[in-house]
């Protein structure tokens, strides 16, 4: 079975509005390019109990979850510690992560024309970025070599942790998808077929929506109202979505009933999910 995919975005800066989240649309895009879909997203501030609770749910879920943010080594970075708490595992310096972090520090020293001193306090502190829950696997970071990490939970959920910076996180999400999730790519193509209805009311459409869903298991019927669309003005987009093989029959019945009702129909849309 194909697992559900989730996203956790960590950081007070998102919830306060100091920074706008860019991860959600990008992760949707990266999944869709591989025939996969995002099932849910959680936003969590820099609060250890809340982060821990979100991770406990993810580890118990059986899902594949991406977590962006909070894996640095400053006092407001809590995600590594919360992952350990959620898994009830100790934190430990990952040997491969430590080697990559030292390599990065050597690169920076060379760029700045300085001698690399591994015992300098700030360099010793930087190794904390490689302290992960025991049993973690690293995720390579092509931007600056400082890795992320992946952990499996007792409930079957896997969480992949990466920085909050898009320039780092997005290539890391792609690496995880291509190296850990390829067996699920394009296994169950999904599509949606919809139409613009003018002068329609959602309440009046509800019995029809329920009838289509009841008669076509595996299909979801959706309605998306708009009051100020720049092209269509006030309207309802009504459609069906689900496995590509099941959508045509549900769409034919929906469209036939709409014609029988004399609905005022506009643009038809077909979208691969």
C-alpha positions as protocol buffer text, in pm:
chain_id: "A"
residue {
  index: 1
  type: UNK
  ca { x: 0 y: 0 z: 0 }
}
residue {
  index: 2
  type: UNK
  ca { x: 108 y: 356 z: -66 }
}
residue {
  index: 3
  type: UNK
  ca { x: 156 y: 545 z: 263 }
}
residue {
  index: 4
  type: UNK
  ca { x: 13 y: 885 z: 336 }
}
residue {
  index: 5
  type: UNK
  ca { x: 255 y: 1176 z: 313 }
}
residue {
  index: 6
  type: UNK
  ca { x: 263 y: 1452 z: 572 }
}
residue {
  index: 7
  type: UNK
  ca { x: 451 y: 1776 z: 637 }
}
residue {
  index: 8
  type: UNK
  ca { x: 548 y: 1944 z: 964 }
}
residue {
  index: 9
  type: UNK
  ca { x: 676 y: 2302 z: 950 }
}
residue {
  index: 10
  type: UNK
  ca { x: 845 y: 2427 z: 1265 }
}
residue {
  index: 11
  type: UNK
  ca { x: 916 y: 2786 z: 1363 }
}
residue {
  index: 12
  type: UNK
  ca { x: 775 y: 3087 z: 1544 }
}
residue {
  index: 13
  type: UNK
  ca { x: 873 y: 3303 z: 1246 }
}
residue {
  index: 14
  type: UNK
  ca { x: 606 y: 3133 z: 1032 }
}
residue {
  index: 15
  type: UNK
  ca { x: 327 y: 3165 z: 1288 }
}
residue {
  index: 16
  type: UNK
  ca { x: 415 y: 3527 z: 1367 }
}
residue {
  index: 17
  type: UNK
  ca { x: 416 y: 3624 z: 1000 }
}
residue {
  index: 18
  type: UNK
  ca { x: 783 y: 3733 z: 998 }
}
residue {
  index: 19
  type: UNK
  ca { x: 839 y: 3481 z: 721 }
}
residue {
  index: 20
  type: UNK
  ca { x: 593 y: 3328 z: 477 }
}
residue {
  index: 21
  type: UNK
  ca { x: 595 y: 2951 z: 442 }
}
residue {
  index: 22
  type: UNK
  ca { x: 717 y: 2832 z: 102 }
}
residue {
  index: 23
  type: UNK
  ca { x: 749 y: 2462 z: 187 }
}
residue {
  index: 24
  type: UNK
  ca { x: 385 y: 2360 z: 152 }
}
residue {
  index: 25
  type: UNK
  ca { x: 341 y: 2442 z: -221 }
}
residue {
  index: 26
  type: UNK
  ca { x: 688 y: 2308 z: -305 }
}
residue {
  index: 27
  type: UNK
  ca { x: 635 y: 1974 z: -129 }
}
residue {
  index: 28
  type: UNK
  ca { x: 298 y: 1939 z: -303 }
}
residue {
  index: 29
  type: UNK
  ca { x: 477 y: 2004 z: -634 }
}
residue {
  index: 30
  type: UNK
  ca { x: 759 y: 1755 z: -565 }
}
residue {
  index: 31
  type: UNK
  ca { x: 514 y: 1484 z: -464 }
}
residue {
  index: 32
  type: UNK
  ca { x: 282 y: 1546 z: -759 }
}
residue {
  index: 33
  type: UNK
  ca { x: 573 y: 1515 z: -1003 }
}
residue {
  index: 34
  type: UNK
  ca { x: 611 y: 1158 z: -879 }
}
residue {
  index: 35
  type: UNK
  ca { x: 245 y: 1064 z: -876 }
}
residue {
  index: 36
  type: UNK
  ca { x: 208 y: 1118 z: -501 }
}
residue {
  index: 37
  type: UNK
  ca { x: -4 y: 1355 z: -293 }
}
residue {
  index: 38
  type: UNK
  ca { x: 24 y: 1537 z: 38 }
}
residue {
  index: 39
  type: UNK
  ca { x: -235 y: 1422 z: 292 }
}
residue {
  index: 40
  type: UNK
  ca { x: -185 y: 1686 z: 563 }
}
residue {
  index: 41
  type: UNK
  ca { x: 40 y: 1962 z: 699 }
}
residue {
  index: 42
  type: UNK
  ca { x: 101 y: 2079 z: 1055 }
}
residue {
  index: 43
  type: UNK
  ca { x: 246 y: 2415 z: 1161 }
}
residue {
  index: 44
  type: UNK
  ca { x: 416 y: 2424 z: 1501 }
}
residue {
  index: 45
  type: UNK
  ca { x: 592 y: 2706 z: 1684 }
}
residue {
  index: 46
  type: UNK
  ca { x: 920 y: 2674 z: 1872 }
}
residue {
  index: 47
  type: UNK
  ca { x: 755 y: 2501 z: 2165 }
}
residue {
  index: 48
  type: UNK
  ca { x: 903 y: 2171 z: 2282 }
}
residue {
  index: 49
  type: UNK
  ca { x: 584 y: 2004 z: 2412 }
}
residue {
  index: 50
  type: UNK
  ca { x: 394 y: 2088 z: 2092 }
}
residue {
  index: 51
  type: UNK
  ca { x: 677 y: 1976 z: 1863 }
}
residue {
  index: 52
  type: UNK
  ca { x: 717 y: 1654 z: 2061 }
}
residue {
  index: 53
  type: UNK
  ca { x: 342 y: 1584 z: 2042 }
}
residue {
  index: 54
  type: UNK
  ca { x: 338 y: 1644 z: 1665 }
}
residue {
  index: 55
  type: UNK
  ca { x: 631 y: 1408 z: 1619 }
}
residue {
  index: 56
  type: UNK
  ca { x: 476 y: 1142 z: 1840 }
}
residue {
  index: 57
  type: UNK
  ca { x: 170 y: 1146 z: 1615 }
}
residue {
  index: 58
  type: UNK
  ca { x: 388 y: 1123 z: 1306 }
}
residue {
  index: 59
  type: UNK
  ca { x: 596 y: 833 z: 1438 }
}
residue {
  index: 60
  type: UNK
  ca { x: 279 y: 645 z: 1537 }
}
residue {
  index: 61
  type: UNK
  ca { x: 101 y: 710 z: 1207 }
}
residue {
  index: 62
  type: UNK
  ca { x: 258 y: 475 z: 958 }
}
residue {
  index: 63
  type: UNK
  ca { x: 303 y: 779 z: 731 }
}
residue {
  index: 64
  type: UNK
  ca { x: 603 y: 932 z: 556 }
}
residue {
  index: 65
  type: UNK
  ca { x: 645 y: 1278 z: 707 }
}
residue {
  index: 66
  type: UNK
  ca { x: 880 y: 1563 z: 619 }
}
residue {
  index: 67
  type: UNK
  ca { x: 976 y: 1801 z: 900 }
}
residue {
  index: 68
  type: UNK
  ca { x: 1129 y: 2138 z: 807 }
}
residue {
  index: 69
  type: UNK
  ca { x: 1299 y: 2363 z: 1061 }
}
residue {
  index: 70
  type: UNK
  ca { x: 1450 y: 2367 z: 1407 }
}
residue {
  index: 71
  type: UNK
  ca { x: 1742 y: 2125 z: 1359 }
}
residue {
  index: 72
  type: UNK
  ca { x: 2018 y: 2380 z: 1416 }
}
residue {
  index: 73
  type: UNK
  ca { x: 2221 y: 2423 z: 1733 }
}
residue {
  index: 74
  type: UNK
  ca { x: 2095 y: 2757 z: 1871 }
}
residue {
  index: 75
  type: UNK
  ca { x: 1875 y: 2782 z: 2183 }
}
residue {
  index: 76
  type: UNK
  ca { x: 1557 y: 2824 z: 1976 }
}
residue {
  index: 77
  type: UNK
  ca { x: 1618 y: 2502 z: 1779 }
}
residue {
  index: 78
  type: UNK
  ca { x: 1434 y: 2218 z: 1950 }
}
residue {
  index: 79
  type: UNK
  ca { x: 1345 y: 1964 z: 1682 }
}
residue {
  index: 80
  type: UNK
  ca { x: 1636 y: 1723 z: 1737 }
}
residue {
  index: 81
  type: UNK
  ca { x: 1568 y: 1708 z: 2110 }
}
residue {
  index: 82
  type: UNK
  ca { x: 1194 y: 1669 z: 2052 }
}
residue {
  index: 83
  type: UNK
  ca { x: 1252 y: 1384 z: 1808 }
}
residue {
  index: 84
  type: UNK
  ca { x: 1455 y: 1202 z: 2073 }
}
residue {
  index: 85
  type: UNK
  ca { x: 1184 y: 1264 z: 2333 }
}
residue {
  index: 86
  type: UNK
  ca { x: 910 y: 1145 z: 2097 }
}
residue {
  index: 87
  type: UNK
  ca { x: 1104 y: 825 z: 2027 }
}
residue {
  index: 88
  type: UNK
  ca { x: 1224 y: 785 z: 2387 }
}
residue {
  index: 89
  type: UNK
  ca { x: 1579 y: 745 z: 2260 }
}
residue {
  index: 90
  type: UNK
  ca { x: 1900 y: 920 z: 2370 }
}
residue {
  index: 91
  type: UNK
  ca { x: 2073 y: 1175 z: 2152 }
}
residue {
  index: 92
  type: UNK
  ca { x: 2417 y: 1088 z: 2018 }
}
residue {
  index: 93
  type: UNK
  ca { x: 2669 y: 1242 z: 1780 }
}
residue {
  index: 94
  type: UNK
  ca { x: 2627 y: 1065 z: 1447 }
}
residue {
  index: 95
  type: UNK
  ca { x: 2978 y: 972 z: 1320 }
}
residue {
  index: 96
  type: UNK
  ca { x: 2903 y: 1038 z: 953 }
}
residue {
  index: 97
  type: UNK
  ca { x: 2730 y: 1365 z: 1036 }
}
residue {
  index: 98
  type: UNK
  ca { x: 3029 y: 1472 z: 1246 }
}
residue {
  index: 99
  type: UNK
  ca { x: 3265 y: 1400 z: 956 }
}
residue {
  index: 100
  type: UNK
  ca { x: 3052 y: 1605 z: 718 }
}
residue {
  index: 101
  type: UNK
  ca { x: 3026 y: 1897 z: 961 }
}
residue {
  index: 102
  type: UNK
  ca { x: 3405 y: 1896 z: 1012 }
}
residue {
  index: 103
  type: UNK
  ca { x: 3450 y: 1888 z: 636 }
}
residue {
  index: 104
  type: UNK
  ca { x: 3224 y: 2190 z: 606 }
}
residue {
  index: 105
  type: UNK
  ca { x: 3416 y: 2375 z: 876 }
}
residue {
  index: 106
  type: UNK
  ca { x: 3743 y: 2301 z: 695 }
}
residue {
  index: 107
  type: UNK
  ca { x: 3593 y: 2435 z: 371 }
}
residue {
  index: 108
  type: UNK
  ca { x: 3489 y: 2758 z: 542 }
}
residue {
  index: 109
  type: UNK
  ca { x: 3831 y: 2803 z: 706 }
}
residue {
  index: 110
  type: UNK
  ca { x: 4000 y: 2751 z: 371 }
}
residue {
  index: 111
  type: UNK
  ca { x: 3768 y: 3003 z: 201 }
}
residue {
  index: 112
  type: UNK
  ca { x: 3849 y: 3258 z: 471 }
}
residue {
  index: 113
  type: UNK
  ca { x: 4223 y: 3193 z: 454 }
}
residue {
  index: 114
  type: UNK
  ca { x: 4236 y: 3064 z: 813 }
}
residue {
  index: 115
  type: UNK
  ca { x: 4381 y: 2753 z: 973 }
}
residue {
  index: 116
  type: UNK
  ca { x: 4115 y: 2505 z: 1082 }
}
residue {
  index: 117
  type: UNK
  ca { x: 4110 y: 2455 z: 1458 }
}
residue {
  index: 118
  type: UNK
  ca { x: 3873 y: 2167 z: 1548 }
}
residue {
  index: 119
  type: UNK
  ca { x: 3904 y: 2248 z: 1919 }
}
residue {
  index: 120
  type: UNK
  ca { x: 3795 y: 2609 z: 1891 }
}
residue {
  index: 121
  type: UNK
  ca { x: 3478 y: 2648 z: 2104 }
}
residue {
  index: 122
  type: UNK
  ca { x: 3253 y: 2758 z: 1818 }
}
residue {
  index: 123
  type: UNK
  ca { x: 3367 y: 2463 z: 1604 }
}
residue {
  index: 124
  type: UNK
  ca { x: 3305 y: 2220 z: 1888 }
}
residue {
  index: 125
  type: UNK
  ca { x: 2958 y: 2370 z: 1929 }
}
residue {
  index: 126
  type: UNK
  ca { x: 2881 y: 2324 z: 1559 }
}
residue {
  index: 127
  type: UNK
  ca { x: 2909 y: 1948 z: 1605 }
}
residue {
  index: 128
  type: UNK
  ca { x: 2579 y: 1967 z: 1795 }
}
residue {
  index: 129
  type: UNK
  ca { x: 2413 y: 1991 z: 1453 }
}
residue {
  index: 130
  type: UNK
  ca { x: 2508 y: 1624 z: 1409 }
}
residue {
  index: 131
  type: UNK
  ca { x: 2358 y: 1509 z: 1740 }
}
residue {
  index: 132
  type: UNK
  ca { x: 2057 y: 1298 z: 1643 }
}
residue {
  index: 133
  type: UNK
  ca { x: 1838 y: 1035 z: 1812 }
}
residue {
  index: 134
  type: UNK
  ca { x: 2016 y: 701 z: 1824 }
}
residue {
  index: 135
  type: UNK
  ca { x: 1954 y: 495 z: 1512 }
}
residue {
  index: 136
  type: UNK
  ca { x: 1904 y: 797 z: 1285 }
}
residue {
  index: 137
  type: UNK
  ca { x: 2007 y: 788 z: 920 }
}
residue {
  index: 138
  type: UNK
  ca { x: 2152 y: 1098 z: 759 }
}
residue {
  index: 139
  type: UNK
  ca { x: 2005 y: 1297 z: 469 }
}
residue {
  index: 140
  type: UNK
  ca { x: 2275 y: 1461 z: 254 }
}
residue {
  index: 141
  type: UNK
  ca { x: 2265 y: 1838 z: 216 }
}
residue {
  index: 142
  type: UNK
  ca { x: 2408 y: 1946 z: -121 }
}
residue {
  index: 143
  type: UNK
  ca { x: 2409 y: 2313 z: -22 }
}
residue {
  index: 144
  type: UNK
  ca { x: 2653 y: 2315 z: 270 }
}
residue {
  index: 145
  type: UNK
  ca { x: 2705 y: 1947 z: 368 }
}
residue {
  index: 146
  type: UNK
  ca { x: 2534 y: 1987 z: 710 }
}
residue {
  index: 147
  type: UNK
  ca { x: 2305 y: 1681 z: 700 }
}
residue {
  index: 148
  type: UNK
  ca { x: 1950 y: 1622 z: 801 }
}
residue {
  index: 149
  type: UNK
  ca { x: 1834 y: 1290 z: 941 }
}
residue {
  index: 150
  type: UNK
  ca { x: 1559 y: 1028 z: 923 }
}
residue {
  index: 151
  type: UNK
  ca { x: 1407 y: 822 z: 1203 }
}
residue {
  index: 152
  type: UNK
  ca { x: 1159 y: 534 z: 1207 }
}
residue {
  index: 153
  type: UNK
  ca { x: 895 y: 527 z: 1479 }
}
residue {
  index: 154
  type: UNK
  ca { x: 752 y: 231 z: 1668 }
}
residue {
  index: 155
  type: UNK
  ca { x: 415 y: 279 z: 1499 }
}
residue {
  index: 156
  type: UNK
  ca { x: 559 y: 252 z: 1149 }
}
residue {
  index: 157
  type: UNK
  ca { x: 586 y: 623 z: 1073 }
}
residue {
  index: 158
  type: UNK
  ca { x: 907 y: 765 z: 929 }
}
residue {
  index: 159
  type: UNK
  ca { x: 1000 y: 1129 z: 977 }
}
residue {
  index: 160
  type: UNK
  ca { x: 1263 y: 1298 z: 761 }
}
residue {
  index: 161
  type: UNK
  ca { x: 1415 y: 1605 z: 927 }
}
residue {
  index: 162
  type: UNK
  ca { x: 1570 y: 1890 z: 732 }
}
residue {
  index: 163
  type: UNK
  ca { x: 1651 y: 2260 z: 783 }
}
residue {
  index: 164
  type: UNK
  ca { x: 1396 y: 2535 z: 738 }
}
residue {
  index: 165
  type: UNK
  ca { x: 1592 y: 2704 z: 458 }
}
residue {
  index: 166
  type: UNK
  ca { x: 1425 y: 2620 z: 124 }
}
residue {
  index: 167
  type: UNK
  ca { x: 1759 y: 2620 z: -62 }
}
residue {
  index: 168
  type: UNK
  ca { x: 1862 y: 2327 z: 160 }
}
residue {
  index: 169
  type: UNK
  ca { x: 1532 y: 2160 z: 240 }
}
residue {
  index: 170
  type: UNK
  ca { x: 1392 y: 2119 z: -112 }
}
residue {
  index: 171
  type: UNK
  ca { x: 1687 y: 1923 z: -259 }
}
residue {
  index: 172
  type: UNK
  ca { x: 1683 y: 1712 z: 57 }
}
residue {
  index: 173
  type: UNK
  ca { x: 1312 y: 1634 z: 14 }
}
residue {
  index: 174
  type: UNK
  ca { x: 1383 y: 1532 z: -345 }
}
residue {
  index: 175
  type: UNK
  ca { x: 1670 y: 1308 z: -231 }
}
residue {
  index: 176
  type: UNK
  ca { x: 1445 y: 1134 z: 22 }
}
residue {
  index: 177
  type: UNK
  ca { x: 1172 y: 1083 z: -235 }
}
residue {
  index: 178
  type: UNK
  ca { x: 1406 y: 945 z: -499 }
}
residue {
  index: 179
  type: UNK
  ca { x: 1609 y: 723 z: -265 }
}
residue {
  index: 180
  type: UNK
  ca { x: 1346 y: 609 z: -14 }
}
residue {
  index: 181
  type: UNK
  ca { x: 1007 y: 634 z: -184 }
}
residue {
  index: 182
  type: UNK
  ca { x: 1061 y: 539 z: -548 }
}
residue {
  index: 183
  type: UNK
  ca { x: 867 y: 215 z: -506 }
}
residue {
  index: 184
  type: UNK
  ca { x: 547 y: 421 z: -475 }
}
residue {
  index: 185
  type: UNK
  ca { x: 597 y: 656 z: -769 }
}
residue {
  index: 186
  type: UNK
  ca { x: 307 y: 668 z: -1015 }
}
residue {
  index: 187
  type: UNK
  ca { x: 158 y: 351 z: -870 }
}
residue {
  index: 188
  type: UNK
  ca { x: -195 y: 485 z: -863 }
}
residue {
  index: 189
  type: UNK
  ca { x: -247 y: 779 z: -1101 }
}
residue {
  index: 190
  type: UNK
  ca { x: -514 y: 1016 z: -974 }
}
residue {
  index: 191
  type: UNK
  ca { x: -711 y: 1278 z: -1156 }
}
residue {
  index: 192
  type: UNK
  ca { x: -1000 y: 1519 z: -1110 }
}
residue {
  index: 193
  type: UNK
  ca { x: -1269 y: 1635 z: -1354 }
}
residue {
  index: 194
  type: UNK
  ca { x: -1474 y: 1942 z: -1273 }
}
residue {
  index: 195
  type: UNK
  ca { x: -1695 y: 2209 z: -1423 }
}
residue {
  index: 196
  type: UNK
  ca { x: -1792 y: 2568 z: -1347 }
}
residue {
  index: 197
  type: UNK
  ca { x: -2160 y: 2610 z: -1251 }
}
residue {
  index: 198
  type: UNK
  ca { x: -2324 y: 2952 z: -1261 }
}
residue {
  index: 199
  type: UNK
  ca { x: -2610 y: 3039 z: -1027 }
}
residue {
  index: 200
  type: UNK
  ca { x: -2571 y: 2717 z: -830 }
}
residue {
  index: 201
  type: UNK
  ca { x: -2600 y: 2687 z: -453 }
}
residue {
  index: 202
  type: UNK
  ca { x: -2393 y: 2431 z: -262 }
}
residue {
  index: 203
  type: UNK
  ca { x: -2688 y: 2333 z: -43 }
}
residue {
  index: 204
  type: UNK
  ca { x: -2888 y: 2237 z: -353 }
}
residue {
  index: 205
  type: UNK
  ca { x: -2595 y: 2036 z: -489 }
}
residue {
  index: 206
  type: UNK
  ca { x: -2543 y: 1832 z: -172 }
}
residue {
  index: 207
  type: UNK
  ca { x: -2789 y: 1548 z: -252 }
}
residue {
  index: 208
  type: UNK
  ca { x: -2627 y: 1501 z: -593 }
}
residue {
  index: 209
  type: UNK
  ca { x: -2279 y: 1496 z: -441 }
}
residue {
  index: 210
  type: UNK
  ca { x: -2385 y: 1236 z: -185 }
}
residue {
  index: 211
  type: UNK
  ca { x: -2547 y: 1023 z: -458 }
}
residue {
  index: 212
  type: UNK
  ca { x: -2231 y: 1021 z: -673 }
}
residue {
  index: 213
  type: UNK
  ca { x: -2004 y: 931 z: -381 }
}
residue {
  index: 214
  type: UNK
  ca { x: -2238 y: 652 z: -269 }
}
residue {
  index: 215
  type: UNK
  ca { x: -2253 y: 506 z: -618 }
}
residue {
  index: 216
  type: UNK
  ca { x: -1881 y: 528 z: -691 }
}
residue {
  index: 217
  type: UNK
  ca { x: -1664 y: 395 z: -404 }
}
residue {
  index: 218
  type: UNK
  ca { x: -1318 y: 546 z: -402 }
}
residue {
  index: 219
  type: UNK
  ca { x: -1436 y: 872 z: -559 }
}
residue {
  index: 220
  type: UNK
  ca { x: -1459 y: 1205 z: -378 }
}
residue {
  index: 221
  type: UNK
  ca { x: -1701 y: 1471 z: -496 }
}
residue {
  index: 222
  type: UNK
  ca { x: -1600 y: 1830 z: -424 }
}
residue {
  index: 223
  type: UNK
  ca { x: -1747 y: 2177 z: -456 }
}
residue {
  index: 224
  type: UNK
  ca { x: -1545 y: 2495 z: -448 }
}
residue {
  index: 225
  type: UNK
  ca { x: -1752 y: 2815 z: -432 }
}
residue {
  index: 226
  type: UNK
  ca { x: -1623 y: 3156 z: -538 }
}
residue {
  index: 227
  type: UNK
  ca { x: -1787 y: 3496 z: -503 }
}
residue {
  index: 228
  type: UNK
  ca { x: -1537 y: 3721 z: -681 }
}
residue {
  index: 229
  type: UNK
  ca { x: -1349 y: 3516 z: -941 }
}
residue {
  index: 230
  type: UNK
  ca { x: -1186 y: 3751 z: -1198 }
}
residue {
  index: 231
  type: UNK
  ca { x: -1313 y: 3545 z: -1494 }
}
residue {
  index: 232
  type: UNK
  ca { x: -1620 y: 3353 z: -1380 }
}
residue {
  index: 233
  type: UNK
  ca { x: -1752 y: 3582 z: -1108 }
}
residue {
  index: 234
  type: UNK
  ca { x: -1984 y: 3412 z: -860 }
}
residue {
  index: 235
  type: UNK
  ca { x: -1986 y: 3038 z: -928 }
}
residue {
  index: 236
  type: UNK
  ca { x: -1932 y: 2689 z: -790 }
}
residue {
  index: 237
  type: UNK
  ca { x: -1668 y: 2453 z: -926 }
}
residue {
  index: 238
  type: UNK
  ca { x: -1817 y: 2103 z: -894 }
}
residue {
  index: 239
  type: UNK
  ca { x: -1618 y: 1790 z: -968 }
}
residue {
  index: 240
  type: UNK
  ca { x: -1502 y: 1440 z: -889 }
}
residue {
  index: 241
  type: UNK
  ca { x: -1152 y: 1317 z: -804 }
}
residue {
  index: 242
  type: UNK
  ca { x: -984 y: 988 z: -729 }
}
residue {
  index: 243
  type: UNK
  ca { x: -804 y: 701 z: -906 }
}
residue {
  index: 244
  type: UNK
  ca { x: -781 y: 779 z: -1276 }
}
residue {
  index: 245
  type: UNK
  ca { x: -958 y: 455 z: -1372 }
}
residue {
  index: 246
  type: UNK
  ca { x: -1263 y: 538 z: -1157 }
}
residue {
  index: 247
  type: UNK
  ca { x: -1313 y: 906 z: -1239 }
}
residue {
  index: 248
  type: UNK
  ca { x: -1466 y: 880 z: -1591 }
}
residue {
  index: 249
  type: UNK
  ca { x: -1774 y: 679 z: -1483 }
}
residue {
  index: 250
  type: UNK
  ca { x: -1843 y: 911 z: -1188 }
}
residue {
  index: 251
  type: UNK
  ca { x: -1793 y: 1216 z: -1410 }
}
residue {
  index: 252
  type: UNK
  ca { x: -2033 y: 1087 z: -1677 }
}
residue {
  index: 253
  type: UNK
  ca { x: -2309 y: 1036 z: -1421 }
}
residue {
  index: 254
  type: UNK
  ca { x: -2247 y: 1375 z: -1259 }
}
residue {
  index: 255
  type: UNK
  ca { x: -2246 y: 1556 z: -1593 }
}
residue {
  index: 256
  type: UNK
  ca { x: -2559 y: 1374 z: -1712 }
}
residue {
  index: 257
  type: UNK
  ca { x: -2755 y: 1474 z: -1403 }
}
residue {
  index: 258
  type: UNK
  ca { x: -2640 y: 1835 z: -1435 }
}
residue {
  index: 259
  type: UNK
  ca { x: -2770 y: 1843 z: -1794 }
}
residue {
  index: 260
  type: UNK
  ca { x: -3100 y: 1692 z: -1684 }
}
residue {
  index: 261
  type: UNK
  ca { x: -3135 y: 1965 z: -1421 }
}
residue {
  index: 262
  type: UNK
  ca { x: -3063 y: 2231 z: -1684 }
}
residue {
  index: 263
  type: UNK
  ca { x: -2765 y: 2361 z: -1491 }
}
residue {
  index: 264
  type: UNK
  ca { x: -2586 y: 2663 z: -1634 }
}
residue {
  index: 265
  type: UNK
  ca { x: -2245 y: 2513 z: -1706 }
}
residue {
  index: 266
  type: UNK
  ca { x: -1919 y: 2683 z: -1800 }
}
residue {
  index: 267
  type: UNK
  ca { x: -1558 y: 2572 z: -1832 }
}
residue {
  index: 268
  type: UNK
  ca { x: -1466 y: 2205 z: -1787 }
}
residue {
  index: 269
  type: UNK
  ca { x: -1133 y: 2124 z: -1622 }
}
residue {
  index: 270
  type: UNK
  ca { x: -929 y: 1802 z: -1604 }
}
residue {
  index: 271
  type: UNK
  ca { x: -627 y: 1790 z: -1373 }
}
residue {
  index: 272
  type: UNK
  ca { x: -383 y: 1511 z: -1294 }
}
residue {
  index: 273
  type: UNK
  ca { x: -314 y: 1491 z: -921 }
}
